[in-house]
XYZ file of C-alpha atoms in Angstrom:
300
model
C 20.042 79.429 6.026
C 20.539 77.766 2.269
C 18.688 80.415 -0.190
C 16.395 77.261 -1.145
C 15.105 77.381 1.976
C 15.019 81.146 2.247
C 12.888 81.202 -0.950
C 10.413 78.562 0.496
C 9.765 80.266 3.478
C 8.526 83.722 1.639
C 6.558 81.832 -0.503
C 4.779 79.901 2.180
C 4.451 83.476 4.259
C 3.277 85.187 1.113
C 0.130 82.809 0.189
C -0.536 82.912 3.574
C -0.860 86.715 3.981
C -2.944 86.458 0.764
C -5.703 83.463 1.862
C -6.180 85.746 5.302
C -7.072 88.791 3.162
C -9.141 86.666 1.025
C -11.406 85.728 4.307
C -11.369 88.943 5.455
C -12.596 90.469 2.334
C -15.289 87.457 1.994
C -16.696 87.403 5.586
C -20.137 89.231 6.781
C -19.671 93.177 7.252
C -22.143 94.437 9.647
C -24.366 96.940 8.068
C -24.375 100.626 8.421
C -28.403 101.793 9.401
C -27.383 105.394 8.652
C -25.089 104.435 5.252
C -27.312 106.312 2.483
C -26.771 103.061 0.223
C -29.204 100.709 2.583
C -31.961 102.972 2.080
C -34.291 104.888 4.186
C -33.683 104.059 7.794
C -37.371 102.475 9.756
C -37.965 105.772 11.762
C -37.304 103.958 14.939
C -35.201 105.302 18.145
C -31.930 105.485 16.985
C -28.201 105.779 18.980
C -28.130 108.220 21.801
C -25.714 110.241 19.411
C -28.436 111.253 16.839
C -29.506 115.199 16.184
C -32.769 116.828 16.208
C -30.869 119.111 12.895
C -33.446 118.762 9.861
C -31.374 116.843 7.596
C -30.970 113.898 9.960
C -34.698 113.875 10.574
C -35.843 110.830 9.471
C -39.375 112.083 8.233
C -42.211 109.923 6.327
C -40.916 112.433 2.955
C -37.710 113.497 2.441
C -37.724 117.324 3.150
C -41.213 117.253 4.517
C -42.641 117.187 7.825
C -46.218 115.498 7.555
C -48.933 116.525 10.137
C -51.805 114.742 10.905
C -55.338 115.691 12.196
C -58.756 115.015 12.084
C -61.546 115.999 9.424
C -63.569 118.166 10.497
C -61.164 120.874 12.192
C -63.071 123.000 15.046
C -62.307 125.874 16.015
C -60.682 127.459 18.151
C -57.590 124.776 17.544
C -57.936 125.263 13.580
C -60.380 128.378 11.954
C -62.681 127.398 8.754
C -61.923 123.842 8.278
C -58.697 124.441 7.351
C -55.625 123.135 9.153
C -53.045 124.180 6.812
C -53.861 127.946 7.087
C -51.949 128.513 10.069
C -54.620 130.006 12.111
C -56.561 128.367 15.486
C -54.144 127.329 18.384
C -53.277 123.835 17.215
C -52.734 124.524 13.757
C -50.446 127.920 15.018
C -48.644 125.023 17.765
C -47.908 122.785 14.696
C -46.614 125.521 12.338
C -44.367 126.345 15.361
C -42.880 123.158 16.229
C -42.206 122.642 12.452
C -40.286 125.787 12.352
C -38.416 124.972 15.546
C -37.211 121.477 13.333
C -36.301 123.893 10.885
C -38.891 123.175 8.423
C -41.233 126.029 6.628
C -44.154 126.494 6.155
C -44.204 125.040 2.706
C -42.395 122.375 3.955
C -45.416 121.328 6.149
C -47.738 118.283 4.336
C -50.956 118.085 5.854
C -53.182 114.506 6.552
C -56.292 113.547 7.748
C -56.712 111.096 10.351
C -59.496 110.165 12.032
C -59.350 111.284 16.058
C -59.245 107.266 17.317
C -57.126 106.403 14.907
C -53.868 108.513 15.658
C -53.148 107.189 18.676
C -54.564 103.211 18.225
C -52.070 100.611 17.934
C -50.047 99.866 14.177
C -47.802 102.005 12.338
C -48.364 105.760 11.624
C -48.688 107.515 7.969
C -47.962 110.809 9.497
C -44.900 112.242 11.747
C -46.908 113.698 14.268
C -50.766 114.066 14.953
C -52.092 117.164 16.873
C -55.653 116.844 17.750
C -56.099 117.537 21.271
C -55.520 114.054 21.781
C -55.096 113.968 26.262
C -51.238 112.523 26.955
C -52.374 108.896 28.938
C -50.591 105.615 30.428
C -53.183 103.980 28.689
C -52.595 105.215 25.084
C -48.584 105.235 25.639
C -48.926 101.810 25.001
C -49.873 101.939 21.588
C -48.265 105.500 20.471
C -45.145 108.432 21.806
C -46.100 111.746 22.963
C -44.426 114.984 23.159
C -44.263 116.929 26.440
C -47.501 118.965 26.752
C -48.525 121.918 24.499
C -51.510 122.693 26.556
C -53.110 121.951 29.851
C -56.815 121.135 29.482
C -59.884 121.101 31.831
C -62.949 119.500 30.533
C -66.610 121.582 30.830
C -70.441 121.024 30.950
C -72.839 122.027 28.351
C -76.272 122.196 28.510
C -79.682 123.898 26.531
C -80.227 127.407 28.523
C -83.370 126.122 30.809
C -82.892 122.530 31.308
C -82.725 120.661 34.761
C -78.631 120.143 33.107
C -78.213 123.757 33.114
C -78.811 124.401 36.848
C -75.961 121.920 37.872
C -74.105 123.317 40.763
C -72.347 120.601 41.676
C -70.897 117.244 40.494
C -74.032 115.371 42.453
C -76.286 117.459 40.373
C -75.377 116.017 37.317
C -75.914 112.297 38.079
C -79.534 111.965 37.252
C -79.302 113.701 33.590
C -78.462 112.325 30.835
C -74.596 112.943 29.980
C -72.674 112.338 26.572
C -69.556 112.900 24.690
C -67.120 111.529 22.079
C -66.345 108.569 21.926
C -62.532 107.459 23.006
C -61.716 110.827 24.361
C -61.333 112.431 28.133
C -64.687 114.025 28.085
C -66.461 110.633 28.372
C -63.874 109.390 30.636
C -64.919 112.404 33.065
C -68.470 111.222 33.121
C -67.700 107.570 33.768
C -65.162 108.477 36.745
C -65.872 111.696 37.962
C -69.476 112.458 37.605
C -70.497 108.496 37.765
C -74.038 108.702 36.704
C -76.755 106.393 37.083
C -77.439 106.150 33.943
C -74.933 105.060 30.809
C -73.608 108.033 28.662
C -74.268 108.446 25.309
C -70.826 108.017 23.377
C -70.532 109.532 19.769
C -68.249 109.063 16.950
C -67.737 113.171 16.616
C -68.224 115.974 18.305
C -70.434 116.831 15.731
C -73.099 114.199 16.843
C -72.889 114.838 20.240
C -74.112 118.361 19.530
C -76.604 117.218 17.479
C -78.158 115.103 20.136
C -78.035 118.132 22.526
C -79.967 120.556 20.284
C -82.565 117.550 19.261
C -83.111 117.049 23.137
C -81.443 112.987 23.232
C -79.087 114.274 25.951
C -79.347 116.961 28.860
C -75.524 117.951 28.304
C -72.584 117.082 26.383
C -68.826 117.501 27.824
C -66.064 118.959 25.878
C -62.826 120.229 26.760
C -63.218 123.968 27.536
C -61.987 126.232 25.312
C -64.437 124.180 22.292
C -67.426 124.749 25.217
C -66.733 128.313 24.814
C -66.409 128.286 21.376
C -69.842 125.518 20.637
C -71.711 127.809 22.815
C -70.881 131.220 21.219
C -71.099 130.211 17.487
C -72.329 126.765 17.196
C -75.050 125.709 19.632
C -75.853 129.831 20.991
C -79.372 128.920 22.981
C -76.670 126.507 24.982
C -74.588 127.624 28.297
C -71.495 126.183 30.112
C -72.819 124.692 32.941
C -69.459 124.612 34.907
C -65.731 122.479 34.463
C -64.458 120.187 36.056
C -61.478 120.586 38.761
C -58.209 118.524 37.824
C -58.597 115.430 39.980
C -54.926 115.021 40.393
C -51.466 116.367 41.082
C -50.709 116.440 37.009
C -53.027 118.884 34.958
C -54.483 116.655 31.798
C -52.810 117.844 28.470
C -52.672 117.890 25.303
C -49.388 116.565 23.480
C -48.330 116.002 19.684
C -48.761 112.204 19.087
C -45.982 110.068 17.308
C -45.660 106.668 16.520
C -44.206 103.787 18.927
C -40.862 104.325 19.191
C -40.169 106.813 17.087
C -36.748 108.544 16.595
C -38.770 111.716 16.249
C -40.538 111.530 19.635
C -37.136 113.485 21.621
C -36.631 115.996 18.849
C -40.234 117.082 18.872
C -41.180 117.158 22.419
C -37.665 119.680 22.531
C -39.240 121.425 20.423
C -42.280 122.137 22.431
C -40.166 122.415 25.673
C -38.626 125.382 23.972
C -41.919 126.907 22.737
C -43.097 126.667 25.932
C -39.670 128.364 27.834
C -39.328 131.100 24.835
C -43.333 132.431 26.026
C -44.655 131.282 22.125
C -46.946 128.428 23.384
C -48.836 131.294 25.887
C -48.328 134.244 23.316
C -50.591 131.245 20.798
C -52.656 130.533 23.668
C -53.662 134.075 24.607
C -54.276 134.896 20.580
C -56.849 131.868 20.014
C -58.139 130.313 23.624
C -58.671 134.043 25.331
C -61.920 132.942 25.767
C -61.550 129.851 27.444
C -61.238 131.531 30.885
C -62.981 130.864 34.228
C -65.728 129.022 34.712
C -67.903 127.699 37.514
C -65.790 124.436 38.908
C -67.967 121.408 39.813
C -67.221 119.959 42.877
């Protein structure tokens, strides 16, 4: 081939070597969620590959794990208001999970959130909420939940004397007048399993609905147990648990931690509780804060 020609073709070859890289270099690249220069990932379920190890947690703060609860904090799941002293059951559950995500104590941020609030539908401030919030179909619609730190049975209080406090049986409550926080399990016993005959009284706190026991506006109030043993030993002491109530299915109700919609938390945190509860430390935290909560008469 004449060198002319030669010389043509590697020109030709050469510009078109160079317009391919210059379409290469000016087409879409797809973005990198985890690339530190796009910012803060959305929290959101991520690829099957991602690790429960602290530093790929993506928490609401950097280096923090925030925990949410409500305001006030009863005992026995938190002791003298204060959540963030490690003592009562569910503060001593959260300090433990946060530890199992490899976070300390210090590490721990503390929020207040109303009780109907963690687990309604829209975006959470806080990484997970523990207050004994019941794991439900109904609510998984709106929030995540961990596995179960605690299975629950709901109980009967009444004023030591009243018709309430002679209950026996399940029939014997239906003619008093029942009531119990609003949004909770508690009033969902009275609707379905009791079924009175006449409407419950539903409160905003627990607070109220001990109020309107003492001032005589209902016969009995229903709380889960362990806070029936503790409302009738420091709280409400001329009261009595009347009896609880028998799980009504094959699954025990319980407690879990609650987490936003889709969060890429949810799997790391409910391991975490799965190993609390193989390694004995959710029973050991049990037996140091609900000892109380043992038998009581079952209404049937």
């Amino acid at each position: 081939m004449p060198l002319a020609q030669r010389a043509l073709r590697r020109a030709a070859s050469t510009a078109t070597v160079a317009l391919l890289a210059v379409a290469v270099g000016c087409a879409p690249q797809p973005e990198n969620p985890e690339n530190p220069a796009s910012g803060r990932t959305s929290g959101k379920t991520g690829t099957s590959g991602e690790t429960c190890a602290k530093g790929a947690l993506g928490t609401r703060t950097t280096g923090k794990l925030t925990v949410a609860t409500d305001e006030p904090a009863y005992e026995p799941w938190f002791k003298d208001g204060k959540p963030a002293n490690g003592e009562g059951f569910e503060s001593a559950v959260a300090y433990a999970v946060a530890k199992q995500l490899g976070y300390d104590r210090s590490e721990v941020v503390w929020q207040t959130v109303p009780f109907n609030k963690a687990f309604a539908p829209g975006e959470k401030t806080f990484d997970f909420d523990v207050n004994q919030v019941s794991i439900s179909a109904e609510r998984k619609k709106a929030v995540d939940f961990s596995s179960g730190y605690y299975d629950v049975r709901q109980a009967v209080i009444a004023l030591k004397g009243s018709k309430a406090a002679g209950a026996k049986s399940l029939a014997d409550l239906r003619h008093v007048k029942l009531g119990a926080q609003v949004g909770t399990t508690s009033l969902d016993y009275i609707d379905d399993v009791v079924k009175p005959d006449r409407q419950p009284a539903a409160y905003a706190k627990n607070d109220q609905a001990k109020s309107a026991l003492k001032n005589g506006q209902v016969d009995a109030i229903v709380v889960d147990l362990p806070t029936a043993f503790y409302i009738t030993a420091a709280e409400v002491t001329d009261a009595k648990i009347v009896g609880q109530f028998e799980n009504t299915g094959g699954t025990p109700e319980q407690f879990g931690l609650v987490l936003d919609k889709g969060s890429a938390l949810t799997p790391c945190v409910t391991k975490a509780v799965d190993a609390l509860r193989e390694d004995g430390t959710l029973a050991s935290v049990e037996k140091q804060w609900l000892s109380e909560a043992v038998d009581a008469p079952v209404l049937k």
